[in-house]
PDB file of C-alpha atoms in Angstrom:
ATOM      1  CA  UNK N   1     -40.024  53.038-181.321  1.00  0.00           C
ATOM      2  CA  UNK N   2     -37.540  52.071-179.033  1.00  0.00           C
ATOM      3  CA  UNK N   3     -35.830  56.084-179.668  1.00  0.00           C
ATOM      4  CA  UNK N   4     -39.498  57.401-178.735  1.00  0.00           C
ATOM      5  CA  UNK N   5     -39.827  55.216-174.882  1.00  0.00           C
ATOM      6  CA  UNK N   6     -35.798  56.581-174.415  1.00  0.00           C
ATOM      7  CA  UNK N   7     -36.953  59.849-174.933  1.00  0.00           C
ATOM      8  CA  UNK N   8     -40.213  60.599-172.811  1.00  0.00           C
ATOM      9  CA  UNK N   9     -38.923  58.498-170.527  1.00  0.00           C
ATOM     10  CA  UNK N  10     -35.801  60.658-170.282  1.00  0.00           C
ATOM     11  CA  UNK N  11     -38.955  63.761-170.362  1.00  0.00           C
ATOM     12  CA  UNK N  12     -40.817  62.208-167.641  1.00  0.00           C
ATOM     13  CA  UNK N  13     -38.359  61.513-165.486  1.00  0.00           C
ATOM     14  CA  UNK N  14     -35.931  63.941-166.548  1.00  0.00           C
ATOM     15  CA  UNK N  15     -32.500  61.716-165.799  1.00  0.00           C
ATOM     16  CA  UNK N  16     -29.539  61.605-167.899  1.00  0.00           C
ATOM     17  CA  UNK N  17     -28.844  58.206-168.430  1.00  0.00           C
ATOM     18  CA  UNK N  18     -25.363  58.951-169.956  1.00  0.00           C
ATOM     19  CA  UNK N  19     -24.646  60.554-166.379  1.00  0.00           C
ATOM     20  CA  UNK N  20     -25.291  57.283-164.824  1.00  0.00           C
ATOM     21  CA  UNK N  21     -23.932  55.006-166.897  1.00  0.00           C
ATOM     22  CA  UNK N  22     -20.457  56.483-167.987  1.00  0.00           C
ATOM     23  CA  UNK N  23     -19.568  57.133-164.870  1.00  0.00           C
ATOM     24  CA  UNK N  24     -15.756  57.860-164.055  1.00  0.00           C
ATOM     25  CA  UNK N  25     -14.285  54.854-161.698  1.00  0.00           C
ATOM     26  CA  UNK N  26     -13.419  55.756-158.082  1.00  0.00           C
ATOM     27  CA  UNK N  27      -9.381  55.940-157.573  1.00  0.00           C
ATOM     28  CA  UNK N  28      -8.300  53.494-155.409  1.00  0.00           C
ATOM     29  CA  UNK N  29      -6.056  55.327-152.324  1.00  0.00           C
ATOM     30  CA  UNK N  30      -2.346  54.155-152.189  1.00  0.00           C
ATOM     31  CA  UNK N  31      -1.891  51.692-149.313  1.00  0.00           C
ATOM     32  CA  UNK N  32      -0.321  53.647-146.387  1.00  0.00           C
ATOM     33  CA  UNK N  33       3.302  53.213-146.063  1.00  0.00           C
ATOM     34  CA  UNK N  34       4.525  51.938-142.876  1.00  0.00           C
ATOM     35  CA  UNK N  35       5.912  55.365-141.734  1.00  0.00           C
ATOM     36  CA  UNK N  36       2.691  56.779-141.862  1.00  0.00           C
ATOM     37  CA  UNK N  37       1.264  54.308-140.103  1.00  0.00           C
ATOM     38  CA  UNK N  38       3.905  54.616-137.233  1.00  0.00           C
ATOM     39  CA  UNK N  39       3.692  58.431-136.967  1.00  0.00           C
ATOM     40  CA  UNK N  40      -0.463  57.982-136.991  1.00  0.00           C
ATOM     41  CA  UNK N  41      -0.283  55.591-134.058  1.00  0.00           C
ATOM     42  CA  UNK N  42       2.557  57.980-132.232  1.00  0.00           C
ATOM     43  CA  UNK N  43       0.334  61.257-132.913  1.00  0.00           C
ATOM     44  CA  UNK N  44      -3.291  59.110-131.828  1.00  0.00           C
ATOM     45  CA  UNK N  45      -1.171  57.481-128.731  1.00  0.00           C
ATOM     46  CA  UNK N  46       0.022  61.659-127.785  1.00  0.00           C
ATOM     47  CA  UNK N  47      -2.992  62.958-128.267  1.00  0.00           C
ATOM     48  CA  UNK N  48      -4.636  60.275-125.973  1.00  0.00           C
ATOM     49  CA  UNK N  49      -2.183  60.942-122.990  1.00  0.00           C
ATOM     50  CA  UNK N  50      -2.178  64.654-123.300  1.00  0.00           C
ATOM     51  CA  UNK N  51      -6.237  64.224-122.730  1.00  0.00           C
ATOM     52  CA  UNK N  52      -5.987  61.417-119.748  1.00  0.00           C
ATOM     53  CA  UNK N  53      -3.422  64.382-118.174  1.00  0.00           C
ATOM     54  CA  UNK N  54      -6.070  66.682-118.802  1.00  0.00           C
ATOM     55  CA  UNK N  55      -8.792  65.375-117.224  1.00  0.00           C
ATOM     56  CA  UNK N  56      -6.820  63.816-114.495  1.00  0.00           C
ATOM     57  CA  UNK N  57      -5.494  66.696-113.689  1.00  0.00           C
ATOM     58  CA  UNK N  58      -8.375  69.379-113.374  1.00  0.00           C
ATOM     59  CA  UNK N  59     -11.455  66.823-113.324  1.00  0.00           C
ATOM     60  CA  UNK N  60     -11.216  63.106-112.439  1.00  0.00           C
ATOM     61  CA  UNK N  61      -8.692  61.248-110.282  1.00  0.00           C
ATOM     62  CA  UNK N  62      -8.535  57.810-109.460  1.00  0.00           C
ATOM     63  CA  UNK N  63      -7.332  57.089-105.716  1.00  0.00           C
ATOM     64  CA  UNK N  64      -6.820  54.282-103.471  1.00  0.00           C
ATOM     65  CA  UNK N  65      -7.492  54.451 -99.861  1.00  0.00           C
ATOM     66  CA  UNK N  66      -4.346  54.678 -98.265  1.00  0.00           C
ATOM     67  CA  UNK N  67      -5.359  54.285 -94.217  1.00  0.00           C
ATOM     68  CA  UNK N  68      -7.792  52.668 -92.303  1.00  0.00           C
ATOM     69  CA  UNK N  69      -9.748  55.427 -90.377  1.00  0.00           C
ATOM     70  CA  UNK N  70     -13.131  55.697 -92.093  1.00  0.00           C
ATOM     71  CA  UNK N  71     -13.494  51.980 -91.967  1.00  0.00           C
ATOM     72  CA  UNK N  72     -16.932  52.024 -91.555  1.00  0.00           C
ATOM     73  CA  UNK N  73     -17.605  54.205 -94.948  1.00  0.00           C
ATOM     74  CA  UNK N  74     -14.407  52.917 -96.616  1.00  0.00           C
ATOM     75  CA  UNK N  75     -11.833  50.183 -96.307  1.00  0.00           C
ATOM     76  CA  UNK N  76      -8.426  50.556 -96.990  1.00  0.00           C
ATOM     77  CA  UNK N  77      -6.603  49.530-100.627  1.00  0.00           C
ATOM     78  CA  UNK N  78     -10.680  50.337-102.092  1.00  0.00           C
ATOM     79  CA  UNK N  79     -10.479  52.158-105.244  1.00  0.00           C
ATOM     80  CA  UNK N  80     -12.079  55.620-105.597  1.00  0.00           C
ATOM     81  CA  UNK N  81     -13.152  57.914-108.159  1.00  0.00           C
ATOM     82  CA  UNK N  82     -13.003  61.648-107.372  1.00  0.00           C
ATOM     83  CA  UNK N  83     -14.304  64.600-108.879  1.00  0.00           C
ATOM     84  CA  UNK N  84     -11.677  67.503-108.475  1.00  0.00           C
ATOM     85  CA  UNK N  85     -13.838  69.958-110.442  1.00  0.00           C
ATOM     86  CA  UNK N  86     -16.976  70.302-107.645  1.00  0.00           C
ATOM     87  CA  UNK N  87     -14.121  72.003-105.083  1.00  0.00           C
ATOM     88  CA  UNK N  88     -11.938  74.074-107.520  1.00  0.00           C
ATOM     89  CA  UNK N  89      -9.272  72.029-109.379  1.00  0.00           C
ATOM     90  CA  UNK N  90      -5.889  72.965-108.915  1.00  0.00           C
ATOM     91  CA  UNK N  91      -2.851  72.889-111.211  1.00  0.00           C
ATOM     92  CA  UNK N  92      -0.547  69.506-111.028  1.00  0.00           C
ATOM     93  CA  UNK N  93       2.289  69.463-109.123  1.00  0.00           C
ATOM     94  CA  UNK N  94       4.675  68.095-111.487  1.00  0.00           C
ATOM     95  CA  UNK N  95       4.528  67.497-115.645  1.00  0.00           C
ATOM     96  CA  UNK N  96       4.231  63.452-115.332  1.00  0.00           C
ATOM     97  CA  UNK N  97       7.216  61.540-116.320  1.00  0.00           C
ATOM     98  CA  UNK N  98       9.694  64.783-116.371  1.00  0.00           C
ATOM     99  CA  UNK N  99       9.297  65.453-112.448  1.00  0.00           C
ATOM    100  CA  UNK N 100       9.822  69.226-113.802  1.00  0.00           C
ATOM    101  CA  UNK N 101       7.819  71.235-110.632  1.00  0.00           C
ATOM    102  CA  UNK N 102       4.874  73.527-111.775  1.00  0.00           C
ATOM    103  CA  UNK N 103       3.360  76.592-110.344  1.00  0.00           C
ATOM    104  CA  UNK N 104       0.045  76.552-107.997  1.00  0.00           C
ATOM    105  CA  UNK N 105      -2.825  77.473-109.575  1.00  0.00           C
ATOM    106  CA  UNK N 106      -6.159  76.711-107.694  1.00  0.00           C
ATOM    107  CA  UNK N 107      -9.217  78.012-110.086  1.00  0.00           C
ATOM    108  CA  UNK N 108     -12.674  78.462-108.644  1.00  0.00           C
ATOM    109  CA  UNK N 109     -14.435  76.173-106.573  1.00  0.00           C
ATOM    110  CA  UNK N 110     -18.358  75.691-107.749  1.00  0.00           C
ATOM    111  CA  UNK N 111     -19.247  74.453-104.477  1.00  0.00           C
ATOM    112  CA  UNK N 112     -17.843  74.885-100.945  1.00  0.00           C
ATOM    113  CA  UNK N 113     -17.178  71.385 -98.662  1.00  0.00           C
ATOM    114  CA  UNK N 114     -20.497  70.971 -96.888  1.00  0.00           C
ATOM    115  CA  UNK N 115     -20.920  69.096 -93.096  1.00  0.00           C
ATOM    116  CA  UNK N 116     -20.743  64.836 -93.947  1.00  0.00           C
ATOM    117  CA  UNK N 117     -18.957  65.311 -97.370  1.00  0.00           C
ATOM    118  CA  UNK N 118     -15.616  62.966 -97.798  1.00  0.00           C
ATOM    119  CA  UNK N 119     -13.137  64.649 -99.137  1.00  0.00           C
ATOM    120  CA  UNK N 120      -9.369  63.509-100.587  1.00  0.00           C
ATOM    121  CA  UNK N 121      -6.441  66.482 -99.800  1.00  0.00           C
ATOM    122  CA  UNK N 122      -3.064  66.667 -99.594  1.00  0.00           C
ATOM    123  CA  UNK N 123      -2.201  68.282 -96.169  1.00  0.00           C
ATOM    124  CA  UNK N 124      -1.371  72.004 -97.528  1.00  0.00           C
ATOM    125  CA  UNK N 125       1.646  72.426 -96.199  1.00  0.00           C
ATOM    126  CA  UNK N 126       3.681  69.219 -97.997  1.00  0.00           C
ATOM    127  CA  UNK N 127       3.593  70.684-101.451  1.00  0.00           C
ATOM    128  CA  UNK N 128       6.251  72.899-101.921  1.00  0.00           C
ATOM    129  CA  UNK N 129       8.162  70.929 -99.088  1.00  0.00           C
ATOM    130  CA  UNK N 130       7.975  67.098-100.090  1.00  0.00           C
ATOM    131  CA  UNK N 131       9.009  65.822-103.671  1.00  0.00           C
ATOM    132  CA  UNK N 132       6.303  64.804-105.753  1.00  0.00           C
ATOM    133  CA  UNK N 133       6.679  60.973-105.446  1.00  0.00           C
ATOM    134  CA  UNK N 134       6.727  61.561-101.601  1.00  0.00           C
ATOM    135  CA  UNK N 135       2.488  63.277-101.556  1.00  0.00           C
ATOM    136  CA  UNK N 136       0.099  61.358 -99.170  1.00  0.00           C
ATOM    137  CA  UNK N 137      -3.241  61.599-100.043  1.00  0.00           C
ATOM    138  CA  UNK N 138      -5.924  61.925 -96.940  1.00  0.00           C
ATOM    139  CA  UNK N 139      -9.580  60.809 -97.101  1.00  0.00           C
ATOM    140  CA  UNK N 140     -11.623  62.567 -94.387  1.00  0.00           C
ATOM    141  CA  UNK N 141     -15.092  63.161 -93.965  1.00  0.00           C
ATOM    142  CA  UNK N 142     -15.970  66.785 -93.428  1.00  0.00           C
ATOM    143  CA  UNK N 143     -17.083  67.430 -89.803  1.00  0.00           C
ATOM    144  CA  UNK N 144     -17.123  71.417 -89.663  1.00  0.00           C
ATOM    145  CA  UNK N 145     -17.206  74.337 -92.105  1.00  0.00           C
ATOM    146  CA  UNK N 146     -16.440  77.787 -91.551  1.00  0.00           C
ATOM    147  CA  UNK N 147     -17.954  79.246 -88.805  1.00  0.00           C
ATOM    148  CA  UNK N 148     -18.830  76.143 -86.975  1.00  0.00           C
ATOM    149  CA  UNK N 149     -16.875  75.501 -83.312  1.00  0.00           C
ATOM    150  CA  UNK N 150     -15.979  72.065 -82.619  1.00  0.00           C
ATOM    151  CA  UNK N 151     -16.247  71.116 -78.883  1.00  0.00           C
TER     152      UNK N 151
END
């Protein structure tokens, strides 16, 4: 009797038990040795600096205000965010930490500076004539496009 439910059971529902129940136990992974737990953390700690670097360099900076003369808008030693990408992103000056001087690459702007926009520049004609550590950053609001006469 007991044969028979096993059996249209195993019809009706069409399982196989034996699959279920002898199954084959998981292996348990080796415990990590503590080389490969060093060289992990080195590669994860790389990989995260080479992406900061990336994005710092073509997309997102972080700046602080280094003079006083937009007071009004912004005070000095404030903390800004700036998107490099909207006005063309340009290549870094140096590779961080090495001081080893790169070439300028400036790649396409998206958007030109509009009239009231505040900007963050290096005066153009510092950087191939001051060392890297030596760059002053300027934070000016746009007063005048091309075209436009200032009187």
């Amino acid at each position: 009797m007991m044969i028979n439910n096993y059996l249209q059971i195993k019809k009706i529902m069409k399982i196989d038990f034996k699959k279920i129940f002898n199954r084959k136990k998981v292996e348990k992974k080796k415990p990590e040795t503590t080389t490969v737990k060093i060289i992990s953390w080195v590669k994860t700690i790389v990989w995260a600096i080479i992406v900061v670097m990336i994005i710092n360099g073509l997309a997102l900076a972080s700046f602080v205000v280094p003079t006083g003369s937009m007071e009004n808008t912004v005070m000095t030693g404030d903390f800004l965010f700036v998107n490099k990408f909207i006005y063309g992103p340009t290549t870094p000056q140096v590779v961080p930490f090495f001081n080893i001087p790169l070439p300028f690459y400036k790649f396409p702007a998206p958007k030109d500076p509009e009239k009231g926009d505040v900007i963050v520049f290096i005066f153009p004609g510092y950087r191939d004539e001051v060392e890297s550590a030596e760059f002053q950053y300027y934070l000016k609001r746009c007063v005048a496009t091309a075209g436009d006469t200032l009187q």
